[in-house]
Amino acid sequence: MGLPPPAPLLLRLLLLLGFLRPLWGNLVFIPAFIRMTGPVVSASLVGGTEDVTVSLALLQDKEGLLPVPACGLLTNETGDWSLTVTPTVNALDVTVRLKRGQQRCSSNETDSFSESPCMVQTLLVSASRNSSCLAHLLIQVEIYANSSLAHNASENVTVIPNQVYQPLGPCPCNLTAGACDIRCCCDQECSSALTALFREACFTGAFGGDVSPESEHQCSVQRRRGGPGWSPLLCVQSSPANSPFLGYFYHGSVSAARRGSFEVHLRTDPRDFSDFGYRQGDAVMTAARAYLTIPQVSLAGQCMQNAPVAFLQNFDVRCTTNLEVYQEQDGIINAKIKSGAVGGIVTPKVIYEEAADPDKYITRTETLLSNESASRNVIVEEHYIFRWNNNTISEINVKIIRAEINAHQKGIMTQRFTVKFLSYNSGDEKEFSGNPAGRGLCTSATFKPILFGENALSGCLLEVGIHENCTRLRDNAVELLDSLIRATHVATRGNSDYNDPSDGWLEIIRADAPGRGADPPDSVSGICVDIPARLHIRILISDAGAVEGITQQEILGVETRFSTVNWQFQCGLTCEDKADLFPVSASVQFIKIPAQLPRPLTRFQINFTEYDCNRNDVCWPQLLYPLTQYYQGEPYCQCVAKGLLLVSFFMLAVFLSNPWARMCKA
């Protein structure tokens, strides 16, 4: 549950002071921030507490921002709140309590919990000495109606029996409540007269109520069925309650009672996680406590007009809309975006352009006959570029392309929406290191950045003539592929310092361009050997731990390498003196290195796969598994003792068998 504004400016300052002041030996509240959902909260004031005055004030936010705390602004007019300070050893216990006489959050209604809090306030507890501020405690109050503040909630619980000891229901074929199920002889709702009609055709087995059938290995069953003479030595004597169906179902637990379907409420109010910076995947927030939304395409292929923008997640989508119902939305034009820093606000920079060919965006056009020649503007493309720095947004640039159409025009319009997150110190997106996008000519190809964890393959085409010089072609290909990776170092993680080369920066390992091959004689045209055609970019990554349960990965190394081909001019019926197309490409491959290298396979495992237990149903190497060190079911000494006992039984059976008896008689 995120922290609702207001909190941005003051909270970051308090947390910073809270980490540093204990090192200086000064006063500090522990914790420095509390989110209050009940009537009472407590904190400790540690440090030099002599002659310290603790006071409480109610802060008023303006446009989502809190004022900078100052002891001169403190007041005792807190109204609903009371402050209690209790001295302890080298500390003061501070307790903030909602006055008992307040019934603001009481509710006599019997419906579900309210979707919005009945009390949202921001309290500031300050410690001062001689009117000088020494420490602050920020309390964000968010109390809902029908909570424990108003009354003690009693919750009915239903205890689900442990299915380990109850293999099945007493009568699985009893499917209809309050009625007799035909052929279900265990149904208690069937009268004796009705059961007599189908007694000879009752359901059998577990479905018919025989939920604890006797195993065929039971000694009593084998005696009734007339088993072999040696069956008493190998049969099992077990209680009927020990059913083979035990453990087939979910282990029971305590389940809270649910409210009726008409009372279930899903919280749809935005939760703001941007006060301490954005994480990848977090929704970008506006200063008005709302998500920044841009139309996107769902997994089902539908266009969602109010889809939140996720931090560090690019997309390029197209949505179709009917011109008759088209309405232009304000979008980001008048929005103020939270940067993720302390009280930071970013105002987007918007530029407008006119579409060169509006007809390519509109299909099935139809213009109504009208004497009016009025026109209107529609948005056909929106391009967003977010500049990020660590976990904050530093700049937002928006380009909106509009088209002028007739006010009464009908048809289907296709709109395009793109979002790109670029580093704050990178150049224009067209100059990004990466792969050439598409398969057009290299002279007009654009570039797309390399995204972490995403393999990619792309390329472009070079124009080559039949009399092309092989050395020049080789140099042009190398120069083009080298230009894709202009950087010399990559960051191990996403927060390396750009001004400190030793702060997690790795040098890119570049393989030398292939040497010049044995080109054919000058008299032979249209053939060149060892021409670089592909740039392989291999990036080694590995897991480097977890933060708040989210796996963190880092880059271990980056290598670039060329691969060559032999080029020959492609002729038709005749070799005309015209340009041929030579394809060049670049591939990006992320290779994950495990934290612990797997054990190498032995020569036996490589050559004799029929003995591999992971590939075959029969595992001969585990024939004596209970006697190996991998068996953990029982102590090893007991396993050895039982094994020797079985061997002795086997030897006794051999000596008592018929061949040995005949040898003794002879």
XYZ file of C-alpha atoms in Angstrom:
666
model
C 0.000 0.000 0.000
C 1.764 3.164 -1.162
C 2.118 6.418 0.638
C -0.558 8.856 -0.466
C 0.536 12.444 -0.936
C 1.307 14.768 0.732
C 4.808 13.623 1.610
C 7.386 14.383 -1.054
C 9.617 17.256 0.023
C 9.628 16.825 3.778
C 9.819 13.059 3.932
C 13.046 12.694 1.946
C 14.717 15.372 4.060
C 13.668 13.690 7.305
C 14.918 10.292 6.183
C 18.282 11.732 5.178
C 18.698 13.425 8.535
C 17.516 10.277 10.290
C 20.363 8.223 8.805
C 23.107 10.777 9.502
C 22.258 12.213 12.901
C 22.898 9.042 14.959
C 26.439 9.121 13.590
C 26.870 12.676 14.886
C 25.348 11.875 18.298
C 22.466 14.317 17.763
C 18.765 13.926 18.439
C 16.807 11.720 16.076
C 13.359 10.136 15.996
C 13.231 6.384 15.410
C 11.464 5.910 13.081
C 11.504 9.267 11.313
C 8.294 8.553 9.389
C 5.125 6.701 10.454
C 2.066 5.844 8.433
C -0.815 5.893 10.921
C -3.945 3.791 10.365
C -5.080 3.431 13.993
C -5.768 5.718 16.945
C -2.289 5.499 18.546
C 1.315 5.543 17.279
C 4.610 5.695 19.168
C 8.218 6.566 18.427
C 11.466 7.055 20.345
C 13.588 10.192 20.556
C 17.225 9.204 21.144
C 20.325 11.309 21.685
C 20.931 14.145 24.063
C 17.395 14.657 25.438
C 18.223 17.146 28.215
C 16.148 20.359 28.100
C 14.368 19.182 24.959
C 10.847 20.347 24.171
C 8.609 18.090 22.093
C 5.628 19.642 20.326
C 2.958 18.569 17.843
C 1.681 20.480 14.825
C -0.817 19.851 12.030
C 0.629 20.574 8.573
C -1.489 21.875 5.713
C -0.418 20.805 2.233
C -0.726 23.069 -0.758
C -1.030 21.520 -4.213
C 0.374 18.206 -2.989
C 3.522 19.700 -1.378
C 4.295 20.114 2.316
C 6.027 23.212 3.675
C 9.604 22.948 4.872
C 9.471 22.274 8.645
C 10.385 25.157 10.893
C 9.998 25.318 14.664
C 8.692 28.860 14.386
C 5.571 27.497 12.683
C 4.720 25.028 15.452
C 1.454 25.427 17.273
C -0.388 23.543 19.994
C -3.747 23.885 18.228
C -3.832 20.257 17.090
C -7.536 19.837 17.741
C -8.140 16.102 17.419
C -4.720 14.963 18.635
C -2.860 14.658 21.946
C 0.866 14.242 22.568
C 2.397 12.301 25.472
C 6.140 12.237 26.273
C 7.516 9.594 28.670
C 11.207 9.766 29.754
C 13.224 6.531 29.631
C 16.920 5.695 29.821
C 18.731 7.966 27.347
C 15.542 8.385 25.316
C 12.021 9.807 25.263
C 8.974 7.740 24.286
C 6.636 9.909 22.222
C 3.001 8.835 21.814
C 0.479 10.524 19.524
C -3.127 9.587 20.199
C -6.459 10.494 18.656
C -8.716 11.931 21.352
C -11.311 9.486 22.635
C -14.150 11.938 22.274
C -13.757 12.024 18.517
C -16.395 10.062 16.617
C -15.336 11.302 13.235
C -14.688 7.824 11.867
C -17.606 6.118 13.558
C -20.200 4.573 11.313
C -23.582 3.077 11.968
C -23.801 1.674 8.490
C -23.670 -2.051 7.951
C -22.299 -1.959 4.426
C -18.776 -2.711 3.327
C -15.737 -0.687 4.188
C -15.600 2.769 2.659
C -13.411 3.136 -0.395
C -11.897 6.459 0.731
C -10.415 7.323 4.140
C -12.488 9.422 6.488
C -9.412 11.150 7.917
C -6.289 12.141 5.964
C -3.910 14.471 7.773
C -0.206 15.112 8.165
C 1.244 15.612 11.641
C 4.696 16.898 12.529
C 6.322 16.140 15.876
C 9.345 18.370 16.504
C 12.066 18.310 19.116
C 13.665 21.660 19.887
C 16.002 23.286 22.410
C 15.903 27.029 22.923
C 13.612 27.460 19.859
C 16.138 25.623 17.689
C 14.862 22.635 15.712
C 16.817 19.449 16.353
C 14.675 16.582 14.998
C 11.358 15.952 13.264
C 8.907 13.061 13.079
C 6.456 13.024 10.168
C 3.164 11.126 10.656
C 0.909 10.448 7.665
C -2.614 9.762 8.972
C -4.958 7.666 6.857
C -7.889 6.224 8.822
C -10.888 4.507 7.281
C -14.418 4.247 8.569
C -15.521 0.975 10.212
C -11.892 0.329 11.171
C -10.694 -0.634 14.624
C -10.866 3.055 15.562
C -14.641 2.938 15.608
C -15.267 -0.564 16.886
C -13.559 -3.868 17.419
C -14.071 -5.978 14.349
C -15.026 -9.574 14.990
C -14.316 -11.948 12.155
C -15.994 -15.304 11.792
C -13.637 -18.010 10.611
C -14.310 -21.369 9.078
C -11.920 -24.158 9.988
C -11.231 -26.447 7.070
C -10.314 -29.930 8.324
C -6.876 -31.214 7.498
C -7.288 -33.331 4.384
C -4.233 -35.404 5.272
C -6.400 -37.290 7.741
C -9.620 -37.129 5.711
C -8.918 -38.591 2.258
C -12.262 -37.711 0.645
C -15.699 -36.464 1.523
C -17.994 -39.069 3.067
C -20.090 -39.247 -0.122
C -18.510 -37.735 -3.280
C -21.480 -38.720 -5.474
C -23.829 -36.538 -3.387
C -23.848 -33.643 -5.847
C -27.318 -32.154 -5.255
C -28.146 -30.452 -1.976
C -31.547 -31.274 -0.524
C -32.341 -33.989 -3.079
C -31.541 -37.624 -3.674
C -28.884 -38.394 -6.281
C -29.773 -41.461 -8.304
C -27.357 -44.411 -7.932
C -25.663 -42.689 -4.973
C -26.315 -45.207 -2.200
C -24.367 -43.204 0.398
C -26.616 -40.141 -0.063
C -28.329 -39.599 3.308
C -31.122 -37.666 1.593
C -32.312 -40.798 -0.225
C -35.083 -42.688 1.556
C -34.854 -46.451 1.986
C -37.675 -46.988 -0.508
C -35.932 -44.852 -3.131
C -32.568 -46.466 -2.499
C -34.091 -49.896 -3.043
C -34.846 -48.958 -6.650
C -31.176 -48.624 -7.631
C -29.371 -50.595 -4.931
C -28.078 -53.082 -7.504
C -26.616 -50.271 -9.666
C -24.889 -48.107 -7.048
C -21.753 -46.188 -7.909
C -18.672 -48.120 -6.890
C -15.251 -47.078 -5.753
C -14.305 -43.798 -4.163
C -17.005 -41.851 -6.058
C -19.674 -44.124 -4.625
C -18.589 -43.562 -1.026
C -15.898 -46.200 -0.651
C -13.362 -43.543 0.279
C -11.101 -45.890 2.234
C -10.828 -49.086 0.157
C -8.651 -51.835 1.480
C -5.337 -52.206 -0.258
C -4.630 -55.435 -2.104
C -1.414 -55.738 -0.126
C -3.290 -56.043 3.174
C -2.846 -59.432 4.824
C -6.597 -59.756 5.465
C -7.399 -59.137 1.779
C -4.849 -61.684 0.552
C -6.174 -64.314 2.966
C -9.729 -63.811 1.672
C -8.623 -63.957 -1.952
C -6.394 -66.982 -1.453
C -2.961 -65.522 -2.058
C 0.236 -67.539 -2.674
C 1.915 -69.420 0.137
C 4.652 -66.832 0.625
C 2.173 -63.917 0.909
C 2.245 -63.869 4.757
C 5.924 -62.915 4.580
C 5.370 -59.909 2.274
C 1.851 -58.701 3.070
C 1.171 -55.474 4.939
C -0.674 -55.227 8.211
C -2.048 -51.684 8.426
C -4.977 -49.891 10.002
C -7.972 -49.307 7.685
C -7.718 -45.597 8.509
C -4.383 -45.468 6.691
C -5.943 -45.023 3.264
C -3.914 -44.744 0.034
C -5.963 -41.626 -0.730
C -4.417 -39.671 2.148
C -2.524 -36.559 1.124
C -4.209 -36.242 -2.277
C -5.856 -32.934 -1.426
C -5.002 -29.460 -0.204
C -3.786 -29.204 3.373
C -6.571 -27.490 5.310
C -6.091 -24.156 7.018
C -8.062 -21.302 8.531
C -9.990 -19.258 5.986
C -11.445 -15.848 6.790
C -15.142 -15.345 6.205
C -15.960 -13.497 2.974
C -18.392 -10.690 2.513
C -21.244 -11.011 0.058
C -20.576 -10.528 -3.607
C -22.404 -7.206 -3.564
C -20.167 -5.895 -0.783
C -16.773 -6.727 -2.245
C -14.882 -3.540 -3.038
C -11.771 -3.276 -5.164
C -9.566 -0.282 -4.449
C -9.027 1.609 -7.679
C -7.560 4.817 -6.263
C -3.972 5.348 -7.437
C -1.210 4.383 -5.052
C 1.752 6.724 -5.225
C 5.132 4.983 -4.977
C 7.134 7.877 -6.407
C 7.978 9.686 -3.174
C 11.234 7.753 -2.827
C 11.962 7.470 -6.543
C 10.617 5.218 -9.272
C 11.443 1.570 -9.783
C 11.176 -0.204 -13.099
C 7.520 -0.960 -13.725
C 6.129 1.673 -11.338
C 3.362 3.873 -12.704
C 4.421 7.425 -13.536
C 2.469 9.805 -11.291
C 1.222 13.338 -11.798
C 1.126 16.086 -9.178
C -2.671 15.683 -9.055
C -2.360 12.191 -7.480
C -3.274 10.446 -10.715
C -1.574 8.094 -13.140
C -0.082 9.448 -16.339
C -2.096 7.595 -18.976
C -1.367 7.064 -22.671
C -3.380 4.738 -24.945
C -1.865 1.246 -25.097
C -2.787 -2.155 -26.494
C -3.724 -4.912 -24.048
C -2.769 -8.581 -24.342
C -6.173 -9.225 -25.900
C -5.405 -6.728 -28.670
C -7.835 -4.068 -27.458
C -6.827 -0.420 -27.203
C -7.024 0.932 -23.643
C -7.345 4.692 -23.595
C -6.420 5.167 -19.915
C -3.470 2.783 -19.509
C -0.800 3.970 -17.034
C 2.739 4.594 -18.263
C 5.277 2.328 -16.527
C 8.719 3.640 -15.631
C 11.524 2.416 -17.946
C 9.158 0.447 -20.194
C 9.089 1.502 -23.846
C 6.254 0.774 -26.222
C 5.126 1.597 -29.745
C 1.441 0.910 -30.382
C -1.260 1.789 -32.878
C -4.906 2.264 -31.988
C -7.905 2.705 -34.257
C -10.859 4.950 -33.504
C -14.009 6.025 -35.275
C -13.983 9.675 -36.310
C -17.646 10.012 -35.328
C -16.850 9.319 -31.665
C -13.347 10.773 -31.580
C -12.706 13.208 -28.744
C -9.364 14.854 -28.143
C -8.021 14.350 -24.630
C -5.854 16.736 -22.669
C -3.316 14.016 -21.951
C 0.078 15.290 -20.922
C -0.303 18.796 -22.312
C -1.489 20.384 -19.072
C -0.107 17.755 -16.674
C 2.695 18.165 -14.174
C 4.679 14.970 -13.653
C 6.349 13.899 -10.432
C 10.046 13.427 -11.046
C 10.574 10.979 -8.190
C 12.921 13.347 -6.346
C 12.108 15.370 -3.245
C 9.189 17.552 -4.284
C 10.377 17.512 -7.879
C 7.938 18.395 -10.659
C 8.661 18.056 -14.376
C 6.696 20.067 -16.925
C 6.592 18.385 -20.349
C 7.876 20.278 -23.363
C 5.349 19.877 -26.165
C 5.870 20.665 -29.849
C 3.295 20.321 -32.634
C 3.751 19.263 -36.218
C 1.361 18.940 -39.129
C 0.955 15.601 -40.861
C 2.330 15.610 -44.391
C -0.186 13.039 -45.664
C -3.348 12.828 -43.501
C -4.923 10.275 -45.844
C -2.557 7.502 -44.744
C -4.022 7.638 -41.234
C -7.699 7.489 -42.246
C -9.407 4.628 -44.048
C -12.974 4.131 -45.299
C -13.340 7.889 -45.518
C -16.718 9.445 -46.166
C -17.578 13.144 -46.162
C -21.138 14.227 -45.514
C -22.628 16.717 -47.952
C -22.727 20.045 -46.191
C -22.586 23.666 -47.215
C -20.181 24.352 -44.357
C -16.470 24.089 -45.008
C -15.484 23.859 -41.346
C -12.438 21.792 -40.429
C -11.008 20.325 -37.272
C -7.674 19.000 -36.081
C -7.163 15.415 -34.953
C -4.083 13.911 -33.342
C -2.593 11.110 -35.405
C 0.715 10.551 -33.600
C 2.118 11.211 -30.120
C 5.783 10.583 -29.338
C 7.031 10.790 -25.738
C 10.688 10.824 -24.704
C 11.401 10.541 -20.959
C 14.906 11.359 -19.769
C 15.781 9.403 -16.627
C 18.601 9.628 -14.113
C 18.857 6.705 -11.685
C 15.302 6.445 -10.305
C 14.061 9.913 -11.275
C 12.688 11.630 -14.379
C 14.689 14.688 -15.402
C 12.991 15.775 -18.646
C 9.951 14.980 -20.797
C 9.731 15.888 -24.488
C 6.533 15.350 -26.433
C 5.972 15.629 -30.170
C 2.344 15.681 -31.331
C 1.499 15.300 -35.004
C -1.893 16.673 -36.014
C -3.908 16.376 -39.197
C -6.567 18.785 -40.465
C -9.714 17.093 -41.755
C -13.263 18.074 -42.609
C -15.460 18.549 -39.558
C -18.076 16.139 -40.962
C -15.662 13.505 -42.253
C -16.316 9.881 -41.345
C -13.984 6.885 -41.294
C -11.539 4.915 -39.177
C -8.423 6.736 -37.984
C -5.226 4.942 -36.928
C -3.265 6.684 -34.178
C 0.292 5.912 -33.129
C 1.669 6.330 -29.604
C 5.318 5.783 -28.676
C 7.126 6.052 -25.335
C 10.909 5.937 -24.984
C 12.973 6.188 -21.818
C 16.466 7.531 -22.532
C 19.344 8.230 -20.181
C 19.713 11.876 -19.235
C 23.228 12.147 -20.701
C 22.549 10.334 -23.979
C 22.178 12.097 -27.287
C 19.235 12.121 -29.620
C 17.464 8.796 -30.002
C 18.636 8.556 -33.621
C 22.248 8.525 -32.439
C 21.756 5.691 -29.971
C 24.142 2.757 -30.071
C 22.206 -0.270 -31.116
C 20.894 -2.127 -34.123
C 19.804 -0.702 -37.451
C 16.029 -1.019 -37.480
C 14.326 -2.706 -40.399
C 15.720 -3.926 -43.708
C 15.964 -0.731 -45.739
C 19.030 0.957 -47.120
C 21.757 1.647 -44.593
C 21.960 5.275 -45.696
C 18.421 5.927 -44.383
C 18.239 3.376 -41.543
C 17.433 4.530 -38.023
C 18.765 3.039 -34.823
C 17.089 1.574 -31.779
C 18.747 1.204 -28.380
C 19.815 -2.092 -26.845
C 17.348 -3.011 -24.103
C 18.603 -4.975 -21.128
C 17.694 -8.644 -21.268
C 16.156 -8.528 -24.756
C 17.871 -10.355 -27.612
C 17.634 -8.586 -30.951
C 18.520 -9.097 -34.610
C 18.262 -6.451 -37.285
C 20.105 -5.097 -40.284
C 20.126 -2.996 -43.430
C 21.268 -3.150 -47.070
C 24.384 -1.728 -48.760
C 24.346 -0.848 -52.443
C 27.207 -2.604 -54.238
C 28.095 -2.496 -57.938
C 29.455 -5.302 -60.075
C 32.823 -3.554 -60.327
C 32.987 -2.848 -56.594
C 36.463 -2.675 -55.111
C 36.722 -5.452 -52.483
C 38.967 -3.460 -50.157
C 36.620 -0.508 -50.175
C 33.598 -2.765 -49.621
C 35.334 -4.417 -46.687
C 36.232 -1.045 -45.139
C 32.693 0.308 -45.608
C 31.163 -2.730 -43.923
C 33.565 -2.540 -40.967
C 32.986 1.193 -40.564
C 29.207 0.747 -40.628
C 29.198 -2.084 -38.086
C 31.689 -0.291 -35.814
C 29.450 2.782 -35.762
C 26.705 0.781 -34.037
C 28.723 0.584 -30.791
C 30.334 3.951 -30.221
C 30.660 3.512 -26.463
C 33.879 2.167 -24.936
C 32.461 1.139 -21.531
C 29.171 -0.156 -20.148
C 27.813 0.164 -16.626
C 27.699 -2.970 -14.520
C 24.483 -1.689 -12.937
C 22.141 1.145 -13.746
C 23.431 3.527 -11.090
C 27.118 3.873 -11.937
C 28.650 7.333 -11.608
C 29.351 8.815 -15.039
C 32.208 10.907 -13.643
C 33.977 8.005 -11.910
C 35.396 5.383 -14.316
C 36.074 3.015 -11.405
C 32.433 2.980 -10.258
C 31.182 -0.215 -11.897
C 32.252 0.449 -15.508
C 33.388 -2.386 -17.789
C 35.410 -1.941 -20.958
C 33.851 -3.417 -24.072
C 35.996 -6.206 -25.515
C 36.280 -5.615 -29.261
C 37.573 -8.309 -31.574
C 39.747 -7.070 -34.402
C 38.254 -6.781 -37.858
C 38.970 -9.817 -40.037
C 42.086 -9.592 -42.134
C 42.065 -9.145 -45.852
C 41.485 -12.411 -47.645
C 42.885 -13.607 -50.939
C 40.873 -11.456 -53.300
C 40.375 -12.757 -56.828
C 42.354 -11.225 -59.693
C 41.309 -7.842 -61.003
C 40.069 -9.514 -64.144
C 37.287 -11.193 -62.132
C 34.511 -8.790 -61.155
C 31.634 -9.203 -58.733
C 33.357 -11.543 -56.243
C 34.838 -10.573 -52.860
C 35.869 -12.861 -49.981
C 35.853 -12.360 -46.204
C 33.503 -9.374 -46.183
C 32.239 -8.521 -42.635
C 28.476 -9.039 -42.732
C 27.358 -9.358 -39.115
C 28.316 -7.825 -35.789
C 27.751 -10.167 -32.844
C 27.231 -8.441 -29.490
C 27.389 -10.834 -26.561
C 26.506 -9.556 -23.105
C 27.133 -11.714 -20.035
C 24.738 -11.113 -17.135
C 24.208 -12.712 -13.737
C 22.017 -12.397 -10.653
C 23.631 -10.149 -8.053
C 21.153 -10.487 -5.188
C 17.675 -9.212 -4.439
C 16.200 -5.958 -3.146
C 12.755 -6.163 -1.546
C 12.297 -9.588 -3.115
C 13.125 -8.349 -6.646
C 16.094 -10.055 -8.300
C 18.869 -7.632 -9.225
C 21.042 -8.413 -12.229
C 24.363 -6.992 -13.355
C 26.511 -7.099 -16.477
C 29.696 -9.169 -16.240
C 31.154 -8.430 -19.655
C 30.452 -7.276 -23.228
C 32.148 -8.581 -26.374
C 31.756 -7.606 -30.033
C 32.877 -9.858 -32.867
C 32.556 -9.895 -36.664
C 31.511 -12.739 -38.921
C 32.365 -12.744 -42.628
C 30.828 -14.036 -45.841
C 31.936 -14.377 -49.424
C 30.022 -11.953 -51.623
C 29.199 -12.533 -55.263
C 27.243 -10.219 -57.513
C 23.850 -11.761 -58.329
C 23.188 -11.735 -62.049
C 19.996 -12.485 -63.898
C 20.054 -13.711 -67.460
C 22.762 -11.142 -68.074
C 25.024 -9.256 -65.693
C 23.889 -5.665 -66.007
C 25.858 -2.790 -64.601
C 23.438 -1.960 -61.795
C 23.638 -1.852 -58.023
C 23.246 -5.054 -56.015
C 22.192 -5.175 -52.365
C 24.606 -6.565 -49.769
C 22.939 -7.297 -46.386
C 24.694 -6.386 -43.135
C 23.206 -7.112 -39.726
C 23.810 -6.937 -36.002
C 22.702 -9.361 -33.311
C 22.472 -8.897 -29.557
C 22.550 -11.918 -27.270
C 22.242 -11.844 -23.488
C 23.903 -14.863 -21.887
C 23.035 -15.550 -18.249
C 25.833 -16.990 -16.155
C 24.618 -19.064 -13.182
C 25.784 -18.018 -9.742
C 27.087 -21.555 -9.171
C 28.432 -23.531 -12.097
C 26.673 -26.894 -12.567
C 28.603 -30.069 -11.939
C 30.155 -31.353 -15.180
C 28.903 -34.629 -16.563
C 31.066 -37.672 -16.134
C 32.248 -39.723 -19.075
C 29.857 -42.492 -18.059
C 26.885 -40.076 -18.073
C 27.839 -38.783 -21.508
C 28.320 -42.172 -23.150
C 25.613 -44.253 -21.445
C 22.483 -42.114 -21.505
C 20.231 -45.135 -20.933
C 21.357 -45.068 -17.308
C 20.453 -41.391 -16.876
C 17.712 -41.192 -14.249
C 16.517 -37.838 -15.615
C 15.835 -39.271 -19.085
C 14.474 -42.734 -18.344
C 11.644 -44.125 -16.266
C 13.797 -46.957 -14.878
C 16.716 -45.738 -12.781
C 19.134 -48.598 -12.158
C 21.716 -46.457 -10.331
C 19.100 -45.892 -7.610
C 18.447 -49.583 -7.063
C 20.249 -49.345 -3.720
C 19.180 -45.759 -3.088
C 18.148 -46.337 0.564
C 21.713 -47.452 1.305
C 23.353 -44.403 -0.253
C 24.212 -41.104 1.389
C 21.551 -39.271 -0.650
C 18.687 -40.981 1.184
C 17.610 -38.760 4.099
C 14.401 -40.512 5.152
C 15.988 -42.441 8.031
C 19.317 -42.496 9.882
C 22.022 -44.212 7.915
C 22.655 -46.812 10.603
C 19.013 -47.894 10.500
C 19.107 -48.197 6.718
C 22.180 -50.436 6.910
C 20.594 -52.578 9.626
C 17.392 -53.045 7.640
C 19.393 -53.824 4.535
C 21.388 -56.528 6.302
C 18.149 -57.934 7.701
C 16.682 -58.209 4.213
C 19.864 -59.912 3.000
C 19.613 -62.456 5.817
C 15.987 -63.168 4.926
C 16.973 -63.681 1.322
C 19.758 -66.074 2.250
C 17.410 -68.015 4.560
C 14.824 -68.311 1.776
C 17.504 -69.626 -0.587
C 18.643 -72.279 1.848
C 15.065 -73.369 2.556
C 14.075 -73.556 -1.114
C 13.405 -76.847 -2.903
C 16.827 -77.251 -4.616
C 18.678 -77.013 -1.337
C 16.217 -79.375 0.353
C 16.729 -82.011 -2.376
C 20.510 -81.647 -2.063
C 20.284 -82.226 1.682
C 18.107 -85.343 1.197
C 20.517 -86.700 -1.352
